[in-house]
């Protein structure tokens, strides 16, 4: 299996990335989102993004220590 990670620094980055990813709930996924195209289920949804700026800071430190 392959894993890629990305740190995106942009105004409203958390909200924008969550919009691009789409809902984790299959019945709410919109056409053109990553999850609509690639998710297998609610738990195998192909992509992760932080749900808040605070969580983003924690996850950035986890994936990119020292940045």
PDB file of N, CA, C and O in Angstrom:
ATOM      1  N   UNK A   1       0.824  -1.170   0.000  1.00  0.00           N
ATOM      2  CA  UNK A   1       0.000   0.000   0.000  1.00  0.00           C
ATOM      3  C   UNK A   1       0.876   1.244   0.000  1.00  0.00           C
ATOM      4  O   UNK A   1       1.963   1.236   0.530  1.00  0.00           O
ATOM      5  N   UNK A   2       0.366   2.299  -0.549  1.00  0.00           N
ATOM      6  CA  UNK A   2       1.111   3.542  -0.659  1.00  0.00           C
ATOM      7  C   UNK A   2       0.407   4.636   0.135  1.00  0.00           C
ATOM      8  O   UNK A   2      -0.817   4.702   0.172  1.00  0.00           O
ATOM      9  N   UNK A   3       1.201   5.488   0.765  1.00  0.00           N
ATOM     10  CA  UNK A   3       0.670   6.604   1.525  1.00  0.00           C
ATOM     11  C   UNK A   3       1.417   7.859   1.121  1.00  0.00           C
ATOM     12  O   UNK A   3       2.649   7.885   1.098  1.00  0.00           O
ATOM     13  N   UNK A   4       0.678   8.878   0.798  1.00  0.00           N
ATOM     14  CA  UNK A   4       1.251  10.192   0.535  1.00  0.00           C
ATOM     15  C   UNK A   4       0.654  11.165   1.537  1.00  0.00           C
ATOM     16  O   UNK A   4      -0.501  11.018   1.946  1.00  0.00           O
ATOM     17  N   UNK A   5       1.422  12.153   1.938  1.00  0.00           N
ATOM     18  CA  UNK A   5       0.905  13.181   2.839  1.00  0.00           C
ATOM     19  C   UNK A   5       1.249  14.545   2.264  1.00  0.00           C
ATOM     20  O   UNK A   5       2.206  14.705   1.514  1.00  0.00           O
ATOM     21  N   UNK A   6       0.432  15.519   2.625  1.00  0.00           N
ATOM     22  CA  UNK A   6       0.555  16.856   2.069  1.00  0.00           C
ATOM     23  C   UNK A   6       0.242  17.871   3.150  1.00  0.00           C
ATOM     24  O   UNK A   6      -0.737  17.718   3.891  1.00  0.00           O
ATOM     25  N   UNK A   7       1.065  18.880   3.249  1.00  0.00           N
ATOM     26  CA  UNK A   7       0.787  20.014   4.123  1.00  0.00           C
ATOM     27  C   UNK A   7       0.413  21.180   3.220  1.00  0.00           C
ATOM     28  O   UNK A   7       1.207  21.613   2.390  1.00  0.00           O
ATOM     29  N   UNK A   8      -0.798  21.661   3.374  1.00  0.00           N
ATOM     30  CA  UNK A   8      -1.291  22.757   2.550  1.00  0.00           C
ATOM     31  C   UNK A   8      -1.454  23.996   3.414  1.00  0.00           C
ATOM     32  O   UNK A   8      -2.177  23.963   4.416  1.00  0.00           O
ATOM     33  N   UNK A   9      -0.773  25.056   3.061  1.00  0.00           N
ATOM     34  CA  UNK A   9      -0.849  26.314   3.803  1.00  0.00           C
ATOM     35  C   UNK A   9      -1.592  27.329   2.940  1.00  0.00           C
ATOM     36  O   UNK A   9      -1.079  27.772   1.911  1.00  0.00           O
ATOM     37  N   UNK A  10      -2.801  27.648   3.379  1.00  0.00           N
ATOM     38  CA  UNK A  10      -3.635  28.556   2.593  1.00  0.00           C
ATOM     39  C   UNK A  10      -4.742  29.060   3.496  1.00  0.00           C
ATOM     40  O   UNK A  10      -5.186  28.354   4.405  1.00  0.00           O
ATOM     41  N   UNK A  11      -5.208  30.233   3.242  1.00  0.00           N
ATOM     42  CA  UNK A  11      -6.353  30.766   3.974  1.00  0.00           C
ATOM     43  C   UNK A  11      -7.535  29.815   3.789  1.00  0.00           C
ATOM     44  O   UNK A  11      -7.856  29.437   2.670  1.00  0.00           O
ATOM     45  N   UNK A  12      -8.172  29.407   4.861  1.00  0.00           N
ATOM     46  CA  UNK A  12      -9.307  28.465   4.843  1.00  0.00           C
ATOM     47  C   UNK A  12      -8.943  27.106   4.263  1.00  0.00           C
ATOM     48  O   UNK A  12      -9.788  26.416   3.687  1.00  0.00           O
ATOM     49  N   UNK A  13      -7.687  26.708   4.410  1.00  0.00           N
ATOM     50  CA  UNK A  13      -7.237  25.427   3.838  1.00  0.00           C
ATOM     51  C   UNK A  13      -8.040  24.248   4.369  1.00  0.00           C
ATOM     52  O   UNK A  13      -8.394  23.354   3.601  1.00  0.00           O
ATOM     53  N   UNK A  14      -8.342  24.226   5.658  1.00  0.00           N
ATOM     54  CA  UNK A  14      -9.085  23.094   6.226  1.00  0.00           C
ATOM     55  C   UNK A  14     -10.431  22.953   5.531  1.00  0.00           C
ATOM     56  O   UNK A  14     -10.803  21.864   5.071  1.00  0.00           O
ATOM     57  N   UNK A  15     -11.161  24.034   5.399  1.00  0.00           N
ATOM     58  CA  UNK A  15     -12.486  23.986   4.772  1.00  0.00           C
ATOM     59  C   UNK A  15     -12.399  23.630   3.282  1.00  0.00           C
ATOM     60  O   UNK A  15     -13.200  22.840   2.780  1.00  0.00           O
ATOM     61  N   UNK A  16     -11.430  24.216   2.593  1.00  0.00           N
ATOM     62  CA  UNK A  16     -11.285  23.946   1.152  1.00  0.00           C
ATOM     63  C   UNK A  16     -10.944  22.490   0.881  1.00  0.00           C
ATOM     64  O   UNK A  16     -11.508  21.861  -0.008  1.00  0.00           O
ATOM     65  N   UNK A  17     -10.004  21.933   1.667  1.00  0.00           N
ATOM     66  CA  UNK A  17      -9.609  20.543   1.457  1.00  0.00           C
ATOM     67  C   UNK A  17     -10.765  19.608   1.783  1.00  0.00           C
ATOM     68  O   UNK A  17     -11.012  18.636   1.065  1.00  0.00           O
ATOM     69  N   UNK A  18     -11.511  19.904   2.829  1.00  0.00           N
ATOM     70  CA  UNK A  18     -12.664  19.059   3.170  1.00  0.00           C
ATOM     71  C   UNK A  18     -13.724  19.110   2.064  1.00  0.00           C
ATOM     72  O   UNK A  18     -14.378  18.123   1.769  1.00  0.00           O
ATOM     73  N   UNK A  19     -13.860  20.245   1.429  1.00  0.00           N
ATOM     74  CA  UNK A  19     -14.794  20.377   0.311  1.00  0.00           C
ATOM     75  C   UNK A  19     -14.334  19.534  -0.886  1.00  0.00           C
ATOM     76  O   UNK A  19     -15.131  18.841  -1.513  1.00  0.00           O
ATOM     77  N   UNK A  20     -13.055  19.562  -1.189  1.00  0.00           N
ATOM     78  CA  UNK A  20     -12.484  18.780  -2.288  1.00  0.00           C
ATOM     79  C   UNK A  20     -12.590  17.284  -2.002  1.00  0.00           C
ATOM     80  O   UNK A  20     -12.915  16.492  -2.878  1.00  0.00           O
ATOM     81  N   UNK A  21     -12.334  16.904  -0.745  1.00  0.00           N
ATOM     82  CA  UNK A  21     -12.412  15.489  -0.362  1.00  0.00           C
ATOM     83  C   UNK A  21     -13.834  14.967  -0.433  1.00  0.00           C
ATOM     84  O   UNK A  21     -14.056  13.836  -0.849  1.00  0.00           O
ATOM     85  N   UNK A  22     -14.790  15.740   0.010  1.00  0.00           N
ATOM     86  CA  UNK A  22     -16.176  15.290   0.051  1.00  0.00           C
ATOM     87  C   UNK A  22     -16.520  14.629   1.371  1.00  0.00           C
ATOM     88  O   UNK A  22     -15.662  14.377   2.217  1.00  0.00           O
ATOM     89  N   UNK A  23     -17.769  14.323   1.534  1.00  0.00           N
ATOM     90  CA  UNK A  23     -18.272  13.731   2.767  1.00  0.00           C
ATOM     91  C   UNK A  23     -17.761  12.308   2.970  1.00  0.00           C
ATOM     92  O   UNK A  23     -17.552  11.568   2.012  1.00  0.00           O
ATOM     93  N   UNK A  24     -17.613  11.919   4.239  1.00  0.00           N
ATOM     94  CA  UNK A  24     -17.268  10.523   4.549  1.00  0.00           C
ATOM     95  C   UNK A  24     -18.497   9.624   4.407  1.00  0.00           C
ATOM     96  O   UNK A  24     -18.361   8.420   4.293  1.00  0.00           O
ATOM     97  N   UNK A  25     -19.678  10.221   4.409  1.00  0.00           N
ATOM     98  CA  UNK A  25     -20.926   9.456   4.301  1.00  0.00           C
ATOM     99  C   UNK A  25     -21.269   9.253   2.827  1.00  0.00           C
ATOM    100  O   UNK A  25     -21.519  10.223   2.100  1.00  0.00           O
ATOM    101  N   UNK A  26     -21.298   8.004   2.377  1.00  0.00           N
ATOM    102  CA  UNK A  26     -21.539   7.724   0.956  1.00  0.00           C
ATOM    103  C   UNK A  26     -22.785   8.408   0.381  1.00  0.00           C
ATOM    104  O   UNK A  26     -22.760   8.905  -0.743  1.00  0.00           O
ATOM    105  N   UNK A  27     -23.854   8.482   1.156  1.00  0.00           N
ATOM    106  CA  UNK A  27     -25.097   9.080   0.649  1.00  0.00           C
ATOM    107  C   UNK A  27     -25.005  10.597   0.486  1.00  0.00           C
ATOM    108  O   UNK A  27     -25.844  11.202  -0.184  1.00  0.00           O
ATOM    109  N   UNK A  28     -23.975  11.218   1.050  1.00  0.00           N
ATOM    110  CA  UNK A  28     -23.802  12.666   0.955  1.00  0.00           C
ATOM    111  C   UNK A  28     -22.660  13.083   0.032  1.00  0.00           C
ATOM    112  O   UNK A  28     -22.389  14.273  -0.126  1.00  0.00           O
ATOM    113  N   UNK A  29     -21.979  12.118  -0.583  1.00  0.00           N
ATOM    114  CA  UNK A  29     -20.850  12.447  -1.452  1.00  0.00           C
ATOM    115  C   UNK A  29     -21.333  13.081  -2.752  1.00  0.00           C
ATOM    116  O   UNK A  29     -22.270  12.603  -3.380  1.00  0.00           O
ATOM    117  N   UNK A  30     -20.690  14.163  -3.137  1.00  0.00           N
ATOM    118  CA  UNK A  30     -21.042  14.890  -4.350  1.00  0.00           C
ATOM    119  C   UNK A  30     -20.123  14.489  -5.497  1.00  0.00           C
ATOM    120  O   UNK A  30     -18.959  14.172  -5.294  1.00  0.00           O
ATOM    121  N   UNK A  31     -20.654  14.539  -6.709  1.00  0.00           N
ATOM    122  CA  UNK A  31     -19.856  14.293  -7.903  1.00  0.00           C
ATOM    123  C   UNK A  31     -18.680  15.260  -7.930  1.00  0.00           C
ATOM    124  O   UNK A  31     -18.801  16.411  -7.545  1.00  0.00           O
ATOM    125  N   UNK A  32     -17.540  14.772  -8.373  1.00  0.00           N
ATOM    126  CA  UNK A  32     -16.355  15.603  -8.493  1.00  0.00           C
ATOM    127  C   UNK A  32     -15.477  15.625  -7.257  1.00  0.00           C
ATOM    128  O   UNK A  32     -14.429  16.258  -7.271  1.00  0.00           O
ATOM    129  N   UNK A  33     -15.899  14.940  -6.172  1.00  0.00           N
ATOM    130  CA  UNK A  33     -15.067  14.882  -4.978  1.00  0.00           C
ATOM    131  C   UNK A  33     -14.221  13.610  -4.998  1.00  0.00           C
ATOM    132  O   UNK A  33     -14.555  12.635  -5.673  1.00  0.00           O
ATOM    133  N   UNK A  34     -13.138  13.632  -4.251  1.00  0.00           N
ATOM    134  CA  UNK A  34     -12.240  12.480  -4.196  1.00  0.00           C
ATOM    135  C   UNK A  34     -12.960  11.266  -3.640  1.00  0.00           C
ATOM    136  O   UNK A  34     -12.847  10.159  -4.173  1.00  0.00           O
ATOM    137  N   UNK A  35     -13.722  11.457  -2.588  1.00  0.00           N
ATOM    138  CA  UNK A  35     -14.412  10.316  -1.970  1.00  0.00           C
ATOM    139  C   UNK A  35     -15.505   9.747  -2.863  1.00  0.00           C
ATOM    140  O   UNK A  35     -15.735   8.541  -2.867  1.00  0.00           O
ATOM    141  N   UNK A  36     -16.181  10.576  -3.606  1.00  0.00           N
ATOM    142  CA  UNK A  36     -17.198  10.059  -4.538  1.00  0.00           C
ATOM    143  C   UNK A  36     -16.534   9.170  -5.581  1.00  0.00           C
ATOM    144  O   UNK A  36     -17.067   8.133  -5.974  1.00  0.00           O
ATOM    145  N   UNK A  37     -15.359   9.564  -6.008  1.00  0.00           N
ATOM    146  CA  UNK A  37     -14.659   8.816  -7.061  1.00  0.00           C
ATOM    147  C   UNK A  37     -13.980   7.550  -6.540  1.00  0.00           C
ATOM    148  O   UNK A  37     -13.928   6.544  -7.249  1.00  0.00           O
ATOM    149  N   UNK A  38     -13.468   7.579  -5.294  1.00  0.00           N
ATOM    150  CA  UNK A  38     -12.585   6.492  -4.869  1.00  0.00           C
ATOM    151  C   UNK A  38     -12.972   5.765  -3.579  1.00  0.00           C
ATOM    152  O   UNK A  38     -12.406   4.718  -3.288  1.00  0.00           O
ATOM    153  N   UNK A  39     -13.885   6.296  -2.789  1.00  0.00           N
ATOM    154  CA  UNK A  39     -14.220   5.654  -1.517  1.00  0.00           C
ATOM    155  C   UNK A  39     -14.930   4.326  -1.737  1.00  0.00           C
ATOM    156  O   UNK A  39     -15.741   4.185  -2.655  1.00  0.00           O
ATOM    157  N   UNK A  40     -14.586   3.350  -0.889  1.00  0.00           N
ATOM    158  CA  UNK A  40     -15.249   2.049  -0.923  1.00  0.00           C
ATOM    159  C   UNK A  40     -16.375   1.991   0.103  1.00  0.00           C
ATOM    160  O   UNK A  40     -17.355   1.287  -0.093  1.00  0.00           O
ATOM    161  N   UNK A  41     -16.197   2.707   1.228  1.00  0.00           N
ATOM    162  CA  UNK A  41     -17.186   2.708   2.303  1.00  0.00           C
ATOM    163  C   UNK A  41     -16.916   3.899   3.214  1.00  0.00           C
ATOM    164  O   UNK A  41     -15.969   4.652   2.995  1.00  0.00           O
ATOM    165  N   UNK A  42     -17.694   4.018   4.264  1.00  0.00           N
ATOM    166  CA  UNK A  42     -17.502   5.123   5.206  1.00  0.00           C
ATOM    167  C   UNK A  42     -16.153   5.035   5.915  1.00  0.00           C
ATOM    168  O   UNK A  42     -15.552   6.049   6.254  1.00  0.00           O
ATOM    169  N   UNK A  43     -15.639   3.822   6.113  1.00  0.00           N
ATOM    170  CA  UNK A  43     -14.338   3.664   6.776  1.00  0.00           C
ATOM    171  C   UNK A  43     -13.179   3.543   5.791  1.00  0.00           C
ATOM    172  O   UNK A  43     -12.050   3.849   6.133  1.00  0.00           O
ATOM    173  N   UNK A  44     -13.443   3.096   4.584  1.00  0.00           N
ATOM    174  CA  UNK A  44     -12.414   3.038   3.531  1.00  0.00           C
ATOM    175  C   UNK A  44     -12.718   4.146   2.530  1.00  0.00           C
ATOM    176  O   UNK A  44     -13.198   3.907   1.427  1.00  0.00           O
ATOM    177  N   UNK A  45     -12.447   5.383   2.967  1.00  0.00           N
ATOM    178  CA  UNK A  45     -12.879   6.524   2.166  1.00  0.00           C
ATOM    179  C   UNK A  45     -11.766   7.213   1.392  1.00  0.00           C
ATOM    180  O   UNK A  45     -11.939   8.309   0.900  1.00  0.00           O
ATOM    181  N   UNK A  46     -10.625   6.579   1.292  1.00  0.00           N
ATOM    182  CA  UNK A  46      -9.520   6.930   0.390  1.00  0.00           C
ATOM    183  C   UNK A  46      -8.702   8.181   0.721  1.00  0.00           C
ATOM    184  O   UNK A  46      -7.644   8.385   0.158  1.00  0.00           O
ATOM    185  N   UNK A  47      -9.186   9.025   1.610  1.00  0.00           N
ATOM    186  CA  UNK A  47      -8.468  10.271   1.877  1.00  0.00           C
ATOM    187  C   UNK A  47      -8.823  10.766   3.281  1.00  0.00           C
ATOM    188  O   UNK A  47      -9.903  10.498   3.789  1.00  0.00           O
ATOM    189  N   UNK A  48      -7.869  11.437   3.897  1.00  0.00           N
ATOM    190  CA  UNK A  48      -8.101  12.017   5.231  1.00  0.00           C
ATOM    191  C   UNK A  48      -7.775  13.497   5.185  1.00  0.00           C
ATOM    192  O   UNK A  48      -6.846  13.925   4.497  1.00  0.00           O
ATOM    193  N   UNK A  49      -8.532  14.270   5.938  1.00  0.00           N
ATOM    194  CA  UNK A  49      -8.184  15.672   6.140  1.00  0.00           C
ATOM    195  C   UNK A  49      -8.570  16.065   7.552  1.00  0.00           C
ATOM    196  O   UNK A  49      -9.478  15.487   8.149  1.00  0.00           O
ATOM    197  N   UNK A  50      -7.877  17.031   8.077  1.00  0.00           N
ATOM    198  CA  UNK A  50      -8.163  17.527   9.422  1.00  0.00           C
ATOM    199  C   UNK A  50      -9.533  18.191   9.449  1.00  0.00           C
ATOM    200  O   UNK A  50      -9.958  18.800   8.467  1.00  0.00           O
ATOM    201  N   UNK A  51     -10.204  18.085  10.601  1.00  0.00           N
ATOM    202  CA  UNK A  51     -11.528  18.691  10.715  1.00  0.00           C
ATOM    203  C   UNK A  51     -11.514  20.065  11.372  1.00  0.00           C
ATOM    204  O   UNK A  51     -12.546  20.717  11.481  1.00  0.00           O
ATOM    205  N   UNK A  52     -10.341  20.526  11.788  1.00  0.00           N
ATOM    206  CA  UNK A  52     -10.210  21.850  12.398  1.00  0.00           C
ATOM    207  C   UNK A  52      -8.760  22.301  12.302  1.00  0.00           C
ATOM    208  O   UNK A  52      -7.859  21.489  12.075  1.00  0.00           O
ATOM    209  N   UNK A  53      -8.554  23.574  12.491  1.00  0.00           N
ATOM    210  CA  UNK A  53      -7.200  24.118  12.471  1.00  0.00           C
ATOM    211  C   UNK A  53      -6.382  23.502  13.612  1.00  0.00           C
ATOM    212  O   UNK A  53      -5.207  23.160  13.426  1.00  0.00           O
ATOM    213  N   UNK A  54      -7.007  23.333  14.773  1.00  0.00           N
ATOM    214  CA  UNK A  54      -6.306  22.754  15.911  1.00  0.00           C
ATOM    215  C   UNK A  54      -5.836  21.334  15.602  1.00  0.00           C
ATOM    216  O   UNK A  54      -4.697  20.966  15.881  1.00  0.00           O
ATOM    217  N   UNK A  55      -6.721  20.514  15.016  1.00  0.00           N
ATOM    218  CA  UNK A  55      -6.338  19.148  14.654  1.00  0.00           C
ATOM    219  C   UNK A  55      -5.297  19.150  13.536  1.00  0.00           C
ATOM    220  O   UNK A  55      -4.418  18.301  13.509  1.00  0.00           O
ATOM    221  N   UNK A  56      -5.403  20.103  12.629  1.00  0.00           N
ATOM    222  CA  UNK A  56      -4.406  20.205  11.558  1.00  0.00           C
ATOM    223  C   UNK A  56      -3.014  20.435  12.145  1.00  0.00           C
ATOM    224  O   UNK A  56      -2.043  19.805  11.716  1.00  0.00           O
ATOM    225  N   UNK A  57      -2.920  21.301  13.136  1.00  0.00           N
ATOM    226  CA  UNK A  57      -1.624  21.566  13.771  1.00  0.00           C
ATOM    227  C   UNK A  57      -1.062  20.302  14.406  1.00  0.00           C
ATOM    228  O   UNK A  57       0.129  20.007  14.273  1.00  0.00           O
ATOM    229  N   UNK A  58      -1.918  19.537  15.085  1.00  0.00           N
ATOM    230  CA  UNK A  58      -1.483  18.280  15.709  1.00  0.00           C
ATOM    231  C   UNK A  58      -1.023  17.274  14.654  1.00  0.00           C
ATOM    232  O   UNK A  58      -0.008  16.599  14.806  1.00  0.00           O
ATOM    233  N   UNK A  59      -1.789  17.155  13.573  1.00  0.00           N
ATOM    234  CA  UNK A  59      -1.469  16.189  12.529  1.00  0.00           C
ATOM    235  C   UNK A  59      -0.237  16.594  11.729  1.00  0.00           C
ATOM    236  O   UNK A  59       0.547  15.738  11.317  1.00  0.00           O
ATOM    237  N   UNK A  60      -0.034  17.878  11.531  1.00  0.00           N
ATOM    238  CA  UNK A  60       1.171  18.351  10.849  1.00  0.00           C
ATOM    239  C   UNK A  60       2.405  17.976  11.669  1.00  0.00           C
ATOM    240  O   UNK A  60       3.403  17.502  11.129  1.00  0.00           O
ATOM    241  N   UNK A  61       2.323  18.142  12.982  1.00  0.00           N
ATOM    242  CA  UNK A  61       3.447  17.777  13.844  1.00  0.00           C
ATOM    243  C   UNK A  61       3.683  16.262  13.810  1.00  0.00           C
ATOM    244  O   UNK A  61       4.823  15.814  13.839  1.00  0.00           O
ATOM    245  N   UNK A  62       2.610  15.494  13.700  1.00  0.00           N
ATOM    246  CA  UNK A  62       2.750  14.039  13.624  1.00  0.00           C
ATOM    247  C   UNK A  62       3.415  13.606  12.325  1.00  0.00           C
ATOM    248  O   UNK A  62       4.348  12.798  12.314  1.00  0.00           O
ATOM    249  N   UNK A  63       2.966  14.142  11.210  1.00  0.00           N
ATOM    250  CA  UNK A  63       3.455  13.713   9.890  1.00  0.00           C
ATOM    251  C   UNK A  63       4.717  14.430   9.445  1.00  0.00           C
ATOM    252  O   UNK A  63       5.488  13.908   8.657  1.00  0.00           O
ATOM    253  N   UNK A  64       4.897  15.661   9.907  1.00  0.00           N
ATOM    254  CA  UNK A  64       6.048  16.468   9.501  1.00  0.00           C
ATOM    255  C   UNK A  64       6.736  17.047  10.739  1.00  0.00           C
ATOM    256  O   UNK A  64       6.750  18.257  10.945  1.00  0.00           O
ATOM    257  N   UNK A  65       7.319  16.214  11.584  1.00  0.00           N
ATOM    258  CA  UNK A  65       7.930  16.698  12.824  1.00  0.00           C
ATOM    259  C   UNK A  65       8.991  17.765  12.554  1.00  0.00           C
ATOM    260  O   UNK A  65       9.792  17.642  11.644  1.00  0.00           O
ATOM    261  N   UNK A  66       8.929  18.815  13.357  1.00  0.00           N
ATOM    262  CA  UNK A  66       9.940  19.855  13.260  1.00  0.00           C
ATOM    263  C   UNK A  66       9.674  20.939  12.227  1.00  0.00           C
ATOM    264  O   UNK A  66      10.459  21.866  12.110  1.00  0.00           O
ATOM    265  N   UNK A  67       8.600  20.826  11.468  1.00  0.00           N
ATOM    266  CA  UNK A  67       8.321  21.891  10.493  1.00  0.00           C
ATOM    267  C   UNK A  67       7.755  23.102  11.166  1.00  0.00           C
ATOM    268  O   UNK A  67       7.042  23.077  12.072  1.00  0.00           O
TER     269      UNK A  67
END
